[in-house]
Coordinates of C-alpha atoms in Angstrom, one line a residue:
M84 CA 113.4 99.0 95.2
K85 CA 115.6 99.6 98.1
I86 CA 113.6 102.1 99.7
I87 CA 110.1 99.8 98.6
R88 CA 111.4 96.4 100.7
G89 CA 112.6 98.6 103.1
I90 CA 109.5 100.2 104.1
V91 CA 108.2 96.0 103.2
I92 CA 109.9 94.8 105.5
L93 CA 108.8 97.9 107.9
L94 CA 104.6 96.6 107.5
V95 CA 106.3 93.4 108.0
F96 CA 107.4 94.2 111.7
Y97 CA 104.7 96.3 112.5
G98 CA 102.7 93.8 111.8
A99 CA 104.9 90.8 113.1
G100 CA 104.4 93.4 116.5
I101 CA 100.5 93.9 116.3
A102 CA 100.0 90.7 115.3
A103 CA 101.4 89.2 118.8
S104 CA 100.9 91.4 120.9
K105 CA 96.8 91.1 120.6
W106 CA 97.1 87.1 120.1
L107 CA 99.6 86.3 123.0
H108 CA 98.4 89.0 124.7
I109 CA 101.3 91.4 125.6
P110 CA 101.7 94.4 127.5
L111 CA 102.4 96.2 125.0
P112 CA 101.6 98.3 122.2
G113 CA 101.5 96.6 118.4
N114 CA 104.0 99.4 117.2
L115 CA 106.6 98.7 119.9
T116 CA 106.4 95.1 119.9
G117 CA 107.5 95.0 115.9
M118 CA 110.1 97.5 116.6
L119 CA 111.7 95.2 119.2
L120 CA 111.2 92.6 116.7
L121 CA 112.6 94.7 114.0
T122 CA 115.6 94.8 116.4
L123 CA 116.2 91.6 117.1
G124 CA 116.1 90.3 113.8
L125 CA 118.9 93.7 113.0
C126 CA 121.1 92.4 115.9
M127 CA 120.7 88.9 115.0
G128 CA 121.5 89.0 112.2
W129 CA 118.3 87.7 109.9
I130 CA 117.3 91.4 109.0
R131 CA 121.0 93.6 107.0
M132 CA 120.8 96.9 107.6
D133 CA 121.1 97.8 104.1
W134 CA 117.6 96.7 103.6
V135 CA 115.8 98.8 106.0
E136 CA 118.4 102.5 106.1
Q137 CA 116.9 104.2 102.6
A138 CA 112.8 103.2 103.6
S139 CA 114.1 104.4 107.7
S140 CA 115.6 107.5 106.2
F141 CA 113.1 108.5 104.6
L142 CA 110.2 107.6 106.7
V143 CA 112.4 110.3 109.2
R144 CA 112.6 113.3 106.5
H145 CA 109.1 112.9 106.4
M146 CA 108.3 112.1 110.0
M147 CA 106.8 115.6 110.7
L148 CA 103.7 114.2 107.8
F149 CA 102.8 111.6 110.5
F150 CA 102.6 114.0 113.6
V151 CA 99.2 116.5 111.4
P152 CA 96.4 114.6 113.0
I153 CA 97.6 113.5 116.2
I154 CA 97.9 117.9 116.9
V155 CA 95.2 118.4 115.3
G156 CA 92.9 115.4 118.0
V157 CA 95.1 117.4 120.2
A158 CA 93.3 120.9 119.0
S159 CA 90.0 119.6 119.6
Y160 CA 91.1 119.0 123.0
M161 CA 93.0 121.9 124.2
N162 CA 89.9 122.9 127.0
L163 CA 90.6 119.7 129.1
L164 CA 93.9 120.1 128.7
S165 CA 93.9 124.1 129.9
Q166 CA 91.5 122.9 132.8
D167 CA 94.3 120.5 133.6
P168 CA 97.6 121.1 132.4
W169 CA 99.9 118.6 134.9
P170 CA 99.5 115.8 134.3
I171 CA 100.2 116.4 131.0
L172 CA 103.2 118.8 131.5
V173 CA 104.7 116.0 133.8
A174 CA 105.0 113.3 131.4
L175 CA 105.9 115.3 128.6
V176 CA 108.8 116.9 130.7
A177 CA 109.4 113.3 132.3
G178 CA 108.5 111.3 129.5
P179 CA 111.6 112.4 126.9
M180 CA 113.9 112.2 130.3
L181 CA 113.2 109.0 130.9
V182 CA 114.0 107.6 127.2
M183 CA 117.1 109.3 126.6
L184 CA 118.3 108.4 129.8
V185 CA 117.7 104.3 129.0
T186 CA 118.6 104.5 125.6
G187 CA 121.8 106.2 127.0
R188 CA 122.4 103.4 129.5
V189 CA 121.6 100.2 126.6
V190 CA 124.5 102.6 124.3
Q191 CA 126.8 102.0 127.4
W192 CA 125.9 98.4 127.4
Y193 CA 126.3 97.7 124.4
L194 CA 129.0 99.1 123.5
K195 CA 131.2 97.3 126.4
R196 CA 130.6 94.3 125.8
Q197 CA 131.3 95.2 122.4
R198 CA 134.9 96.0 123.9
Q199 CA 134.8 93.4 126.0
K200 CA 134.1 91.4 122.9
E201 CA 136.3 92.2 120.9
K202 CA 139.7 92.5 123.9
P203 CA 140.6 88.6 124.2
S204 CA 140.2 89.0 119.4
V205 CA 142.9 91.7 120.0
Q206 CA 144.9 89.6 123.5
Q207 CA 145.1 87.1 120.9
E208 CA 146.8 88.3 118.0
G209 CA 148.8 90.0 119.9
R210 CA 149.9 86.3 121.1
A211 CA 150.2 85.5 118.1
L212 CA 153.3 88.0 117.4
D213 CA 155.2 87.3 119.4
A214 CA 155.1 83.7 119.0

């Protein structure tokens, strides 16, 4: 039952992202907007991680099934790809590097922020022990 609830939650955020991108003219794909909304919901505590954890793990385990149509679609354009491969090769190399760089920076920022939040409480505990 947890998987079904998690998939429903993920689909609701996906639909909300699609609707928000379309109605608010957000220059991002709807699926990305939905993922950002889900991240916001998780960070704000509106959605608990255990509600979507099993569903997302299931989907990640079976992710390759989602790529089959894309691979078949790319195979039909092989003649175009072989004529001018450089833009695709640059995107294949630079895209993941950019994603890893941005993700690393965001995680570093988040961890630094978490450590700063924890420091005052540790200092207050030390003061309480001194008293």
